[in-house]
Structures are given as structure tokens and as C-alpha cells.
Short mmCIF file of C-alpha atoms and ligand atoms in Angstrom, two decimals:
data_model
loop_
_atom_site.label_atom_id
_atom_site.label_comp_id
_atom_site.label_asym_id
_atom_site.label_seq_id
_atom_site.Cartn_x
_atom_site.Cartn_y
_atom_site.Cartn_z
CA MET A 16 1.24 7.33 -8.39
CA SER A 17 1.84 4.30 -10.59
CA ILE A 18 5.29 2.72 -10.85
CA LYS A 19 5.37 3.61 -14.55
CA THR A 20 4.78 7.32 -13.79
CA LYS A 21 7.28 7.12 -10.95
CA LEU A 22 9.93 5.71 -13.28
CA VAL A 23 9.16 8.28 -15.99
CA LEU A 24 9.35 11.12 -13.44
CA SER A 25 12.57 9.77 -11.92
CA ASN A 26 14.13 9.58 -15.40
CA ILE A 27 13.08 13.16 -16.10
CA ALA A 28 14.44 14.20 -12.69
CA MET A 29 17.69 12.36 -13.45
CA CYS A 30 18.10 14.57 -16.53
CA ILE A 31 16.81 17.89 -15.22
CA ILE A 32 18.24 17.99 -11.69
CA PRO A 33 21.89 17.28 -12.67
CA LEU A 34 21.57 19.72 -15.57
CA ALA A 35 20.28 22.49 -13.31
CA LEU A 36 22.87 21.71 -10.62
CA CYS A 37 25.63 21.67 -13.25
CA ILE A 38 24.58 25.08 -14.56
CA VAL A 39 24.48 26.54 -11.04
CA THR A 40 27.85 24.98 -10.11
CA LEU A 41 29.36 26.11 -13.40
CA LEU A 42 28.25 29.68 -12.79
CA GLY A 43 29.60 29.50 -9.23
CA LEU A 44 32.96 28.13 -10.33
CA ASP A 45 33.05 30.67 -13.10
CA SER A 46 32.70 33.58 -10.71
CA VAL A 47 35.34 32.08 -8.39
CA TYR A 48 37.81 31.64 -11.24
CA THR A 49 36.97 34.99 -12.82
CA LYS A 50 37.80 36.64 -9.49
CA LYS A 51 41.12 34.78 -9.38
CA LEU A 52 41.83 35.75 -12.97
CA HIS A 53 41.27 39.39 -12.14
CA THR A 54 43.72 39.27 -9.24
CA TYR A 55 46.48 37.95 -11.49
CA TYR A 56 45.88 40.04 -14.57
CA ASN A 57 44.34 43.26 -15.62
CA ILE A 58 41.41 42.29 -17.74
CA GLU A 59 40.19 45.09 -19.89
CA ASP A 60 36.58 43.98 -20.03
CA ARG A 61 35.57 43.16 -16.45
CA ARG A 62 32.49 41.36 -17.64
CA LYS A 63 34.62 38.75 -19.36
CA ARG A 64 34.44 35.58 -17.42
CA ALA A 65 36.64 32.55 -16.94
CA LEU A 66 33.86 30.45 -18.44
CA ILE A 67 34.83 31.75 -21.87
CA ASN A 68 38.05 30.01 -22.81
CA PRO A 69 40.64 31.82 -20.71
CA TYR A 70 43.11 31.73 -23.60
CA MET A 71 40.84 34.08 -25.49
CA GLU A 72 41.25 36.49 -22.65
CA ILE A 73 44.86 36.99 -23.60
CA LYS A 74 43.78 39.54 -26.12
CA SER A 75 42.24 41.61 -23.39
CA ILE A 76 44.81 40.89 -20.69
CA ASN A 77 46.72 43.98 -19.63
CA LEU A 78 45.40 45.79 -22.68
CA ARG A 79 44.87 48.90 -20.63
CA GLN A 80 48.54 48.90 -19.58
CA LEU A 81 49.44 48.50 -23.22
CA SER A 82 47.45 51.51 -24.34
CA GLU A 83 48.73 53.55 -21.40
CA LEU A 84 52.29 52.68 -22.46
CA GLU A 85 51.41 53.63 -26.02
CA SER A 86 50.08 57.02 -25.06
CA LYS A 87 52.99 57.62 -22.69
CA ALA A 88 55.48 56.76 -25.48
CA GLU A 89 53.63 59.02 -27.83
CA ALA A 90 53.50 61.94 -25.37
CA ILE A 91 57.03 61.95 -23.97
CA PRO A 92 59.03 59.24 -25.76
CA ASP A 93 62.23 60.18 -23.98
CA ASN A 94 60.73 59.11 -20.66
CA PHE A 95 61.44 55.58 -21.84
CA GLN A 96 65.15 56.30 -21.50
CA ASP A 97 64.65 57.49 -17.93
CA GLY A 98 65.52 54.67 -15.54
CA GLU A 99 63.31 55.99 -12.68
CA PHE A 100 60.29 56.43 -14.91
CA LEU A 101 60.74 52.98 -16.39
CA LYS A 102 61.11 51.39 -12.95
CA SER A 103 57.93 52.98 -11.68
CA VAL A 104 56.00 51.98 -14.81
CA ASN A 105 57.42 48.45 -14.57
CA ALA A 106 56.62 48.15 -10.86
CA ALA A 107 52.91 48.58 -11.59
CA LEU A 108 53.13 45.98 -14.36
CA LEU A 109 54.95 43.44 -12.19
CA GLU A 110 51.90 43.32 -9.93
CA LYS A 111 49.90 41.99 -12.85
CA ASN A 112 52.39 39.34 -13.94
CA SER A 113 54.00 41.43 -16.66
CA TYR A 114 56.98 43.65 -17.24
CA ILE A 115 58.52 45.74 -20.03
CA VAL A 116 61.67 45.50 -22.04
CA VAL A 117 62.70 48.73 -23.84
CA GLU A 118 65.03 48.75 -26.85
CA LYS A 119 66.65 51.73 -28.48
CA ASN A 120 68.10 51.20 -31.90
CA ASN A 121 67.65 47.43 -31.37
CA LYS A 122 69.59 47.43 -28.12
CA VAL A 123 68.02 46.63 -24.82
CA ILE A 124 68.14 49.70 -22.61
CA PHE A 125 65.69 48.46 -19.95
CA ASN A 126 64.77 44.94 -18.85
CA GLY A 127 61.97 44.93 -16.24
CA SER A 128 62.07 41.19 -15.54
CA LYS A 129 62.68 40.10 -11.99
CA GLU A 130 64.13 36.82 -13.13
CA ASP A 131 66.70 35.76 -15.66
CA ASN A 132 65.01 36.18 -19.02
CA LYS A 133 67.96 35.82 -21.40
CA ASP A 134 66.10 33.34 -23.49
CA ILE A 135 63.21 35.74 -24.00
CA ILE A 136 65.48 38.68 -24.71
CA ASN A 137 67.26 36.61 -27.38
CA LYS A 138 63.98 35.72 -29.05
CA LEU A 139 62.47 39.23 -28.96
CA ASP A 140 64.24 40.17 -32.18
CA ASP A 141 62.60 37.32 -34.07
CA TYR A 142 59.26 38.74 -33.14
CA ASN A 143 60.34 42.09 -34.36
CA TYR A 144 60.39 40.75 -37.93
CA ASN A 145 56.90 39.41 -37.61
CA TYR A 146 55.59 42.74 -36.41
CA ASN A 147 52.67 44.05 -38.38
CA ALA A 148 52.07 47.69 -37.57
CA ASP A 149 48.50 47.57 -38.87
CA ARG A 150 47.53 44.53 -36.81
CA PRO A 151 49.67 44.45 -33.71
CA GLN A 152 49.22 41.11 -31.99
CA PHE A 153 50.31 39.21 -28.96
CA SER A 154 52.86 36.56 -29.79
CA LYS A 155 53.85 33.57 -27.83
CA ILE A 156 57.45 33.11 -26.79
CA GLU A 157 58.77 29.72 -25.91
CA ASN A 158 60.73 30.16 -22.74
CA ASN A 159 63.20 27.28 -22.65
CA SER A 160 64.83 28.22 -19.37
CA ASP A 161 61.70 27.38 -17.35
CA ASP A 162 58.21 26.07 -18.02
CA SER A 163 56.55 29.47 -17.92
CA GLU A 164 54.40 30.59 -20.82
CA THR A 165 55.01 34.04 -22.11
CA MET A 166 53.16 36.37 -24.45
CA VAL A 167 54.66 39.50 -25.87
CA ARG A 168 53.39 42.58 -27.65
CA GLN A 169 55.38 45.50 -28.87
CA ILE A 170 54.92 49.26 -29.22
CA ARG A 171 57.11 51.07 -31.69
CA PHE A 172 57.96 54.73 -31.27
CA ALA A 173 60.72 57.19 -31.96
CA PHE A 174 62.90 58.95 -29.42
CA SER A 175 63.37 62.73 -29.79
CA ASP A 176 66.89 62.15 -31.08
CA GLY A 177 65.46 60.07 -33.96
CA GLY A 178 66.48 56.75 -32.42
CA SER A 179 63.96 53.91 -32.95
CA GLY A 180 62.37 52.65 -29.79
CA ILE A 181 60.46 49.46 -29.01
CA ILE A 182 58.62 48.73 -25.82
CA PHE A 183 58.00 45.01 -25.38
CA LEU A 184 55.18 44.26 -22.97
CA VAL A 185 55.94 40.74 -21.73
CA ILE A 186 53.19 38.91 -19.92
CA ASP A 187 53.69 35.69 -17.98
CA THR A 188 50.59 33.73 -18.93
CA SER A 189 51.43 30.55 -17.03
CA LYS A 190 48.97 31.51 -14.28
CA LEU A 191 46.33 31.81 -16.94
CA SER A 192 46.76 28.25 -18.23
CA GLU A 193 47.14 26.99 -14.68
CA LEU A 194 43.83 28.58 -13.76
CA SER A 195 42.14 27.31 -16.88
CA LYS A 196 43.34 23.75 -16.23
CA GLU A 197 42.19 24.01 -12.63
CA PHE A 198 38.87 25.40 -13.82
CA ILE A 199 38.31 22.62 -16.34
CA ILE A 200 39.27 19.91 -13.80
CA SER A 201 36.90 21.47 -11.23
CA ILE A 202 34.10 21.48 -13.80
CA VAL A 203 34.70 17.83 -14.73
CA ILE A 204 34.84 16.75 -11.06
CA ALA A 205 31.72 18.80 -10.26
CA ILE A 206 29.77 17.30 -13.20
CA ILE A 207 30.80 13.73 -12.31
CA ALA A 208 29.93 14.30 -8.65
CA ILE A 209 26.58 15.93 -9.44
CA VAL A 210 25.50 13.31 -11.97
CA SER A 211 26.53 10.35 -9.82
CA LEU A 212 25.15 11.78 -6.56
CA THR A 213 21.78 12.82 -8.00
CA SER A 214 21.32 9.57 -9.89
CA ALA A 215 22.32 7.59 -6.77
CA LEU A 216 19.90 9.62 -4.62
CA ILE A 217 16.99 9.35 -7.06
CA THR A 218 17.64 5.62 -7.60
CA PHE A 219 17.74 5.15 -3.83
CA LEU A 220 14.47 7.05 -3.31
CA VAL A 221 12.64 5.24 -6.12
CA SER A 222 13.95 1.80 -5.23
CA ARG A 223 13.19 2.39 -1.54
CA SER A 224 9.51 2.96 -2.35
CA ILE A 225 9.55 -0.41 -4.15
CA LEU A 226 11.94 -2.39 -1.97
CA ILE A 227 10.43 -1.59 1.45
CA PRO A 228 6.96 -2.98 0.62
CA LEU A 229 8.55 -5.93 -1.19
CA THR A 230 10.55 -6.75 1.95
CA GLN A 231 7.35 -6.42 3.97
CA LEU A 232 5.67 -8.88 1.60
CA LYS A 233 8.60 -11.27 1.84
CA ILE A 234 8.43 -11.18 5.66
CA GLY A 235 4.66 -11.73 5.33
CA THR A 236 5.10 -14.85 3.20
CA GLU A 237 7.66 -16.21 5.70
CA LYS A 238 5.14 -15.65 8.52
CA ILE A 239 2.35 -17.36 6.59
CA LYS A 240 4.71 -20.25 5.92
CA ASP A 241 5.22 -20.51 9.69
CA GLY A 242 1.45 -20.43 10.27
CA ASP A 243 1.33 -16.90 11.69
CA LEU A 244 -1.64 -15.03 10.20
CA SER A 245 -2.07 -12.34 12.84
CA PHE A 246 0.20 -9.70 11.25
CA GLU A 247 -0.91 -6.96 8.88
CA VAL A 248 0.65 -5.73 5.65
CA LYS A 249 -0.18 -2.04 5.24
CA ALA A 250 -0.02 -0.42 1.81
CA GLU A 251 2.06 2.75 2.09
CA SER A 252 1.52 3.85 -1.50
CA ARG A 253 -1.28 3.80 -4.04
CA ASP A 254 0.77 2.35 -6.88
CA GLU A 255 0.87 -1.22 -8.17
CA ILE A 256 2.98 -2.28 -5.17
CA GLY A 257 0.35 -0.76 -2.85
CA GLU A 258 -2.33 -2.73 -4.69
CA LEU A 259 -0.21 -5.86 -4.35
CA CYS A 260 0.13 -5.22 -0.58
CA ASN A 261 -3.66 -4.77 -0.29
CA ALA A 262 -4.31 -7.95 -2.27
CA PHE A 263 -1.76 -9.80 -0.14
CA ASP A 264 -3.42 -8.58 3.06
CA ASP A 265 -6.85 -9.56 1.72
CA MET A 266 -5.47 -13.02 0.98
CA ARG A 267 -4.04 -13.19 4.52
CA LYS A 268 -7.40 -12.15 6.03
CA ARG A 269 -9.28 -14.74 3.95
CA LEU A 270 -6.77 -17.40 4.91
CA LYS A 271 -7.11 -16.42 8.56
CA GLU A 272 -10.90 -16.56 8.31
CA SER A 273 -10.82 -19.95 6.65
CA VAL A 274 -8.36 -21.30 9.24
CA GLU A 275 -10.59 -19.95 12.03
CA LEU A 276 -13.63 -21.45 10.33
CA GLN A 277 -11.81 -24.74 10.04
CA LEU A 278 -10.99 -24.62 13.74
CA GLN A 279 -14.60 -23.76 14.52
CA TYR A 280 -15.77 -26.66 12.38
CA GLU A 281 -13.39 -28.88 14.27
CA ASP A 282 -14.80 -27.65 17.61
CA ASN A 283 -18.35 -28.08 16.32
CA ARG A 284 -17.58 -31.59 15.18
CA LYS A 285 -16.22 -32.50 18.61
CA GLU A 286 -19.25 -30.91 20.30
CA LEU A 287 -21.59 -32.69 17.90
CA ILE A 288 -20.05 -36.08 18.64
CA SER A 289 -20.21 -35.41 22.37
CA ASN A 290 -23.89 -34.29 22.11
CA ILE A 291 -24.90 -37.28 19.99
CA SER A 292 -23.16 -39.74 22.29
CA HIS A 293 -24.80 -38.13 25.31
CA ASP A 294 -28.28 -38.07 23.74
CA LEU A 295 -28.00 -41.67 22.62
CA LYS A 296 -26.47 -42.88 25.83
CA THR A 297 -29.38 -41.73 28.05
CA PRO A 298 -32.16 -43.84 26.45
CA ILE A 299 -29.73 -46.77 25.89
CA THR A 300 -28.84 -46.76 29.61
CA SER A 301 -32.50 -46.86 30.63
CA ILE A 302 -33.30 -49.57 28.03
CA LYS A 303 -30.37 -51.56 29.44
CA GLY A 304 -31.71 -51.04 33.00
CA TYR A 305 -35.20 -52.21 32.14
CA VAL A 306 -33.95 -55.23 30.14
CA GLU A 307 -31.74 -56.21 33.12
CA GLY A 308 -34.81 -55.81 35.36
CA ILE A 309 -36.77 -58.21 33.17
CA LYS A 310 -33.82 -60.65 33.09
CA ASP A 311 -33.47 -60.52 36.86
CA GLY A 312 -37.19 -61.27 37.19
CA VAL A 313 -38.08 -57.86 38.74
CA ALA A 314 -41.05 -57.62 36.34
CA ASP A 315 -42.76 -60.50 37.99
CA THR A 316 -46.35 -59.51 37.24
CA PRO A 317 -47.90 -59.08 33.77
CA GLU A 318 -48.64 -55.40 34.65
CA LYS A 319 -45.04 -54.73 35.61
CA MET A 320 -43.85 -56.55 32.52
CA GLU A 321 -46.14 -54.40 30.32
CA LYS A 322 -44.88 -51.22 32.00
CA TYR A 323 -41.26 -52.29 31.45
CA VAL A 324 -41.83 -53.21 27.81
CA ASN A 325 -43.71 -49.95 27.17
CA THR A 326 -40.87 -47.93 28.67
CA ILE A 327 -38.34 -49.81 26.57
CA TYR A 328 -40.50 -49.14 23.50
CA ASN A 329 -40.79 -45.41 24.31
CA LYS A 330 -37.04 -45.06 24.86
CA ALA A 331 -36.35 -46.88 21.58
CA GLN A 332 -38.86 -44.57 19.92
CA SER A 333 -37.14 -41.45 21.23
CA MET A 334 -33.79 -42.84 20.05
CA ASN A 335 -35.29 -43.44 16.66
CA TYR A 336 -36.67 -39.87 16.61
CA LEU A 337 -33.28 -38.47 17.58
CA ILE A 338 -31.49 -40.49 14.92
CA GLU A 339 -34.00 -39.40 12.27
CA GLU A 340 -33.66 -35.74 13.26
CA LEU A 341 -29.90 -36.15 13.22
CA LEU A 342 -29.99 -37.73 9.82
CA THR A 343 -32.17 -34.94 8.44
CA TYR A 344 -29.91 -32.29 9.93
CA SER A 345 -26.74 -33.89 8.63
CA LYS A 346 -28.27 -34.28 5.15
CA LEU A 347 -29.26 -30.59 5.23
CA ASP A 348 -25.80 -29.68 6.47
CA LEU A 349 -24.13 -31.64 3.69
CA LYS A 350 -26.73 -30.29 1.24
CA LYS A 351 -27.71 -33.84 0.45
CA LEU A 352 -31.38 -33.57 1.38
CA PRO A 353 -33.25 -33.42 -1.93
CA PHE A 354 -35.57 -30.43 -2.36
CA TYR A 355 -38.51 -30.63 -4.74
CA PHE A 356 -39.51 -27.06 -5.41
CA ILE A 357 -42.89 -26.33 -6.90
CA ASP A 358 -44.77 -23.08 -7.57
CA ILE A 359 -47.74 -22.92 -5.29
CA ASP A 360 -50.30 -20.44 -3.96
CA PHE A 361 -49.09 -20.04 -0.39
CA VAL A 362 -52.47 -18.74 0.83
CA SER A 363 -54.44 -21.86 -0.13
CA TYR A 364 -51.51 -24.05 0.97
CA MET A 365 -51.59 -22.45 4.42
CA ASP A 366 -55.42 -22.59 4.62
CA ASP A 367 -55.23 -26.39 4.15
CA LEU A 368 -52.27 -26.90 6.45
CA MET A 369 -53.82 -24.80 9.23
CA GLU A 370 -56.84 -27.13 9.28
CA GLU A 371 -54.54 -30.02 10.27
CA VAL A 372 -52.50 -27.89 12.68
CA LYS A 373 -55.70 -26.62 14.37
CA PHE A 374 -56.74 -30.21 14.97
CA ASP A 375 -53.37 -31.16 16.51
CA VAL A 376 -53.20 -28.03 18.68
CA GLU A 377 -56.75 -28.29 19.97
CA LYS A 378 -56.10 -31.94 20.80
CA ASN A 379 -53.69 -30.56 23.42
CA ASN A 380 -56.34 -28.24 24.88
CA ILE A 381 -54.74 -25.16 23.39
CA GLU A 382 -56.71 -22.41 21.69
CA PHE A 383 -55.75 -21.95 18.04
CA HIS A 384 -56.13 -18.96 15.74
CA TYR A 385 -55.07 -18.45 12.19
CA ASP A 386 -54.93 -14.90 10.87
CA ASN A 387 -54.26 -14.32 7.17
CA SER A 388 -54.03 -10.69 6.04
CA ILE A 389 -53.15 -11.50 2.43
CA LYS A 390 -55.86 -10.84 -0.10
CA GLY A 391 -55.84 -12.98 -3.21
CA LYS A 392 -53.06 -15.33 -4.28
CA ALA A 393 -49.42 -15.35 -3.23
CA ILE A 394 -47.30 -17.56 -5.47
CA VAL A 395 -44.13 -18.93 -3.96
CA ARG A 396 -41.63 -21.59 -4.96
CA ILE A 397 -41.29 -24.04 -2.10
CA ASP A 398 -40.64 -27.66 -1.17
CA VAL A 399 -44.01 -28.41 0.40
CA GLN A 400 -42.85 -31.28 2.60
CA ASN A 401 -40.00 -29.33 4.07
CA ILE A 402 -42.08 -26.20 4.72
CA ASN A 403 -44.61 -28.53 6.39
CA ARG A 404 -41.78 -29.77 8.55
CA VAL A 405 -40.80 -26.18 9.49
CA ILE A 406 -44.32 -25.20 10.53
CA THR A 407 -44.98 -28.44 12.42
CA ASN A 408 -41.63 -28.14 14.21
CA ILE A 409 -42.41 -24.61 15.35
CA VAL A 410 -46.01 -25.42 16.34
CA SER A 411 -44.89 -28.57 18.18
CA ASN A 412 -42.45 -26.41 20.19
CA SER A 413 -45.31 -24.07 21.10
CA ILE A 414 -47.30 -27.08 22.28
CA LYS A 415 -44.34 -28.68 24.02
CA TYR A 416 -43.27 -25.55 25.90
CA MET A 417 -46.81 -24.43 26.84
CA ASP A 418 -47.03 -23.89 30.59
CA LYS A 419 -50.28 -21.88 30.79
CA GLU A 420 -53.63 -23.27 31.68
CA HIS A 421 -55.26 -21.35 28.84
CA GLY A 422 -52.71 -21.96 26.18
CA LYS A 423 -53.04 -20.03 22.95
CA ILE A 424 -51.31 -20.38 19.61
CA LEU A 425 -51.76 -17.82 16.86
CA VAL A 426 -50.47 -18.23 13.31
CA GLU A 427 -50.22 -14.93 11.44
CA MET A 428 -49.52 -14.49 7.75
CA LEU A 429 -48.71 -11.21 6.03
CA SER A 430 -46.83 -10.08 2.97
CA SER A 431 -44.32 -7.38 2.18
CA ASN A 432 -43.30 -6.24 -1.31
CA GLU A 433 -41.10 -9.23 -1.92
CA ASP A 434 -41.83 -11.72 0.83
CA ILE A 435 -44.49 -13.76 2.56
CA ILE A 436 -43.99 -13.54 6.33
CA VAL A 437 -45.35 -16.18 8.69
CA GLY A 438 -45.34 -15.85 12.48
CA ILE A 439 -46.21 -18.55 15.02
CA LYS A 440 -46.98 -16.97 18.40
CA ASP A 441 -47.71 -18.69 21.68
CA ASN A 442 -48.26 -17.66 25.29
CA GLY A 443 -46.02 -20.42 26.62
CA MET A 444 -43.01 -20.30 28.94
CA GLY A 445 -40.93 -18.05 26.66
CA ILE A 446 -37.20 -18.04 26.16
CA SER A 447 -34.60 -16.00 28.08
CA LYS A 448 -32.60 -13.30 26.28
CA GLU A 449 -29.33 -15.29 26.33
CA ALA A 450 -31.03 -18.48 25.13
CA LEU A 451 -32.77 -16.58 22.34
CA LEU A 452 -29.37 -16.03 20.68
CA HIS A 453 -28.82 -19.78 20.41
CA VAL A 454 -32.23 -21.37 19.77
CA PHE A 455 -31.34 -21.92 16.08
CA ASP A 456 -28.03 -23.65 17.01
CA ARG A 457 -28.04 -27.42 16.72
CA PHE A 458 -28.49 -29.35 19.97
CA TYR A 459 -29.34 -26.15 21.82
CA ARG A 460 -31.85 -26.53 24.61
CA GLU A 461 -32.49 -23.71 27.02
CA ASP A 462 -32.78 -25.83 30.12
CA PHE A 463 -31.22 -29.16 29.46
CA SER A 464 -32.76 -31.20 32.31
CA ARG A 465 -36.21 -29.67 31.89
CA ASN A 466 -36.28 -30.22 28.16
CA THR A 467 -35.05 -33.80 28.34
CA SER A 468 -38.27 -34.60 30.14
CA LYS A 469 -40.03 -33.08 27.14
CA GLY A 470 -38.07 -35.32 24.80
CA GLY A 471 -36.34 -32.68 22.72
CA SER A 472 -33.13 -33.16 20.82
CA GLY A 473 -32.40 -29.47 20.24
CA LEU A 474 -32.35 -30.01 16.48
CA GLY A 475 -35.89 -28.82 15.58
CA LEU A 476 -35.18 -25.10 15.07
CA ALA A 477 -31.70 -25.79 13.57
CA ILE A 478 -33.44 -27.92 10.91
CA CYS A 479 -36.07 -25.16 10.36
CA LYS A 480 -33.27 -22.60 9.83
CA LYS A 481 -31.51 -24.78 7.27
CA ILE A 482 -34.73 -25.41 5.33
CA ILE A 483 -35.72 -21.73 5.28
CA GLU A 484 -32.21 -20.77 4.15
CA GLU A 485 -32.48 -23.31 1.32
CA HIS A 486 -35.57 -21.36 0.25
CA GLY A 487 -33.59 -18.11 0.30
CA GLY A 488 -35.61 -16.86 3.28
CA LYS A 489 -34.91 -15.79 6.86
CA ILE A 490 -36.00 -17.06 10.25
CA TRP A 491 -35.92 -15.19 13.56
CA ALA A 492 -37.35 -15.40 17.06
CA LYS A 493 -38.83 -12.96 19.58
CA SER A 494 -39.60 -14.00 23.09
CA GLN A 495 -40.21 -12.84 26.60
CA LYS A 496 -39.46 -15.19 29.42
CA GLY A 497 -42.75 -16.25 31.02
CA ASN A 498 -44.94 -14.52 28.43
CA GLY A 499 -44.55 -16.45 25.24
CA THR A 500 -42.58 -16.87 22.04
CA GLU A 501 -42.90 -15.73 18.43
CA ILE A 502 -41.04 -17.51 15.64
CA TRP A 503 -41.13 -15.73 12.29
CA PHE A 504 -39.93 -16.77 8.88
CA SER A 505 -40.01 -15.21 5.43
CA ILE A 506 -40.18 -16.74 1.96
CA LYS A 507 -39.62 -14.88 -1.31
CA LEU A 508 -42.70 -14.21 -3.40
CA LYS A 509 -42.38 -15.29 -6.99
CA SER A 510 -42.34 -12.17 -9.17
N1 ATP B 3 -42.20 -21.98 21.71
C1 ATP B 3 -41.19 -22.11 22.57
N2 ATP B 3 -41.37 -21.75 23.85
C2 ATP B 3 -40.35 -21.88 24.72
N3 ATP B 3 -39.14 -22.35 24.43
C3 ATP B 3 -38.90 -22.68 23.16
C4 ATP B 3 -39.90 -22.59 22.16
N4 ATP B 3 -39.37 -23.01 20.98
C5 ATP B 3 -38.10 -23.37 21.23
N5 ATP B 3 -37.79 -23.17 22.54
C6 ATP B 3 -36.49 -23.38 23.20
O1 ATP B 3 -35.55 -23.51 22.18
C7 ATP B 3 -34.87 -24.76 22.28
C8 ATP B 3 -34.55 -25.29 20.91
O2 ATP B 3 -35.71 -25.69 20.23
P1 ATP B 3 -35.63 -26.88 19.22
O3 ATP B 3 -36.94 -27.05 18.58
O4 ATP B 3 -34.48 -26.62 18.33
O5 ATP B 3 -35.21 -28.08 20.10
P2 ATP B 3 -36.13 -29.01 20.99
O6 ATP B 3 -37.56 -28.60 20.87
O7 ATP B 3 -35.53 -28.99 22.36
O8 ATP B 3 -35.88 -30.42 20.33
P3 ATP B 3 -36.55 -31.01 19.04
O9 ATP B 3 -37.31 -29.92 18.37
O10 ATP B 3 -35.40 -31.49 18.22
O11 ATP B 3 -37.40 -32.13 19.53
C9 ATP B 3 -35.82 -25.62 23.04
O12 ATP B 3 -35.10 -26.63 23.72
C10 ATP B 3 -36.45 -24.66 24.00
O13 ATP B 3 -35.61 -24.43 25.09
MG1 MG B 4 -38.49 -28.53 18.95
#
């Protein structure tokens, strides 16, 4: 999920989740407060809930008691002069935070209040004037003696003796406002808590999915700064941060590879210097020995002198060969050896070259065969001199490492869809499995002491590999120790 989608979803969640939680909490609180409301008052309509402004409930509070009183007053009005009857009626009302005051001919004959309610009694007459028989209403009475809130409603009737009677139903509504305040405060606290907690939680979850990988990246950069490239940064998500982690880890891998390559180059350089010094030191030491011999007068006969001079010449020659090979290799390595590519028919090129090779091979008493299975022309783009060098290098190895009495060299040429493939096979001493892995490495010689006698530098096949690679081709070797060697290379056909 992308960060953008994540942010959009978290914003939606930040709206929807608190809203849903608020509704659920509101309904919960409502049922709690409705229950409380019902224990304090007699609510006519039991479905009415605290959620609806509790003050509105006043109209329905103790309405049933009111109508019961009305019908009782209508049925036997004189009961409202009977102290016992009034007490029992009042007792039931007291349980629901209300009581009655009965007046006969504007004089209080019963006051059901448990507490001192002089103030209310004094004010009841005022409400008498405001009484509207058609629309009887609850009226509020300011009770100055305490902080309680009181509502009153009256029922008018006539006693049997013609005296006018009024029943005042007085309800203490302070519990109602207390509950409503409590309810509103609870709602406000609940909403604040829900909104802040959900937004904190969602922010934490979203930021965690961003901050954790960022911290990982920061630690990664610190490690790279300290040269440690062996750690791994794993992408935990598929968003932009995950992509950044992957890119960072790719960068780390590349950096590690390039550092390792650098180290390998460094090792190679050291090995190269050591190989060159060794290969140059050997002929120099013998030249020095022979020159000292001449100086000391050891070569006292013309024959000896000639032998000494010839040896010195041969050693100088092999040094010259080594230096030239080295120079070629280093030019190839630095890509400074110029290549002159031309389009040529490889079949006629090989036919000509094989004539020369046949002559050289047969000079060494080795049987030579050339087998071309390509019909017609095969146009390739090659540097003729360098391909010459490749083939002569390989053939000269076959001659050099020939240990059989009836030596044979076979050059095969075939073509695939895209390439020309040339194989140079011999029945010489062969190469061991382990050595076969390294024959294209520079300075590699299978048996160092044996090959030194054959005058190799170990650069021949390394040079061949570089040249073939410059042509976009491949070179490989097959060999069996004691049975012979095959060196194959391919060159792209020009389409
Ligand atoms: N035809 C072959 N038969 C047996 N061994 C071979 C053959 N060709 C190559 N090798 C082995 O592979 C090694 C590397 O060959 P490469 O041509 O690179 O070096 P070299 O012949 O020793 O020296 P250079 O070619 O520079 O004079 C040789 O030293 C030899 O051990
Ligand atoms: Mg060689």
C-alpha cells in the first residue's frame, strides 16, 4: 500500500472510528443515565431516554401520579381531607422525589414535604393566579431556602361541602438537572477521550510503519559510513518506503561488490608484480651467471664462449618474449590495444591460415588435420591480426605440450545459427580438472617447473580470452589429463 493511500485511509479512519465509538459510547451512557432517571422519577413514557434533553422530560415526569391524583380527587374528593389517605398517597410520591400540598379554600390543609418548605408554600398562591384550566402546566418555583429546583402542577377540584380544593404536586427536579449535567460532562469527556485516543493510536500506527524503516535506513547509513557493508536492510512494506529500503540495499550490495572487486584488483596487482618480478628474475640471474663466467675466464675456449653467448642470447630472447606478452596483455587489460575490425569471409580466411599452421605443426613432426563443415561463406567482423594471434597461441600450446610420439592436432570449424565455432584439438599431455578452471587466468601454468623448461609465461590463453571477448565471443577448454586438450572459441556471424 502506498504512503498516499495509507494517509488517506488513516484520515478516513480518524473520522469514522471516533464517530462510531462516540455513537456507541453515547448510547451506552444514555442507557445508564436513563436507568438512573427512572429510579429517581416516574417517567410516563419508558422509552424516553436521557439522551433527549432531560429538561423536556419534566412534562412526562410523575405524570401518571398526577392523573391518578386527578381521578382520585374526582372520585372521592373528600379523601383529600383525610390525613391517613393523604399520608399514604404522599408516601408513594416521596419515593419519586415529589410530594403533595393540599389546600381547601386557599388554606393549606396538608403539606407532604419532609423538609421545611415555607418558601414554596408562600409562592404557591402566585402560581394559582397563573393557572390555566385548559392548559395545565408545570411551573418552576424558585426555592430560596436551598438550592433545590422545584416544579409544581396543580389539580383543582371541589369538596363535597362546596369548598374549593387544590392539590399541588411538587416535584424536586434538582436530581434531574444534576443527572443532566453529569450526563453532558460524561459525554464531553468520552468524546475528548475517544477522539484523542483514536487519533493518537492511528498516528502511532501510521508513523511507526514509516519511522521504523527510516530508523533502519539511518542505522544503515551510519554503518556504511563506518565501512561496514555486511548488514542487510529488509523492506517490510511494499510502499514507497519499502522501495527506498530495496534501493538502499541494492546500493549497499553494489558498493560491497565494488569494494570486494577493488580488493581483488589490489590482490591481483600484488600477484602480478610478484609474478613479473619472478619471471624476469630467472633469466636475468642466469644471464648474470653466464656473464660472470665469461668475465672470470671460465669460457676459455671459442666453443665454450659460443655456448655461453648463445645461452645469454636465448635468455634475453625469452625475457623479450615475456615483456612483449606482458605489454600486449596490459594493453588489452587497459583496453588500449587498437583493434582494426574488418568484415571478412571466415572460411577463406581460415583456409589460408591453416596452410601456414599446417606447415608449422608438421615441422614439429605432428600430424595436422583441418576439418571445415561450413558450406559457402561465413562473414564475420574481426581483427585479423589478433585472431591470428589467438589461433597461433592455441596451436603453439598444442605443439608445446605434446608428449605423444604420434602427435596429432585437429582444427575443426562449424557454425551455429549465430556463431562460427572453432576448436583446436590435440592428443597431448592434457590438463587436470583443477588446472582447467584456471588456464585462462594470467600467469597460470599447470606445473610451474615443468612449464618453465618449455618457456611459457602463462599469458598466452589469458591474451586469447581478452581478444575473443573484444570480439563479443566466448572461449572455453575441455581436457582430459594424459589424453589431450580441446580449446574452443566462438565468434558472432555478421547478420
Ligand atoms: N594444449 C595444451 N595441452 C596441455 N596443457 C595446456 C595446453 N594449453 C595450455 N595448457 C596449460 O595451460 C597453461 C596456460 O597456458 P598459456 O598458453 O596461457 O600459458 P603458457 O603456454 O604456459 O605460456 P605462454 O603461452 O605465455 O608462452 C599452460 O601453462 C599449460 O599448463
Ligand atoms: Mg601458451
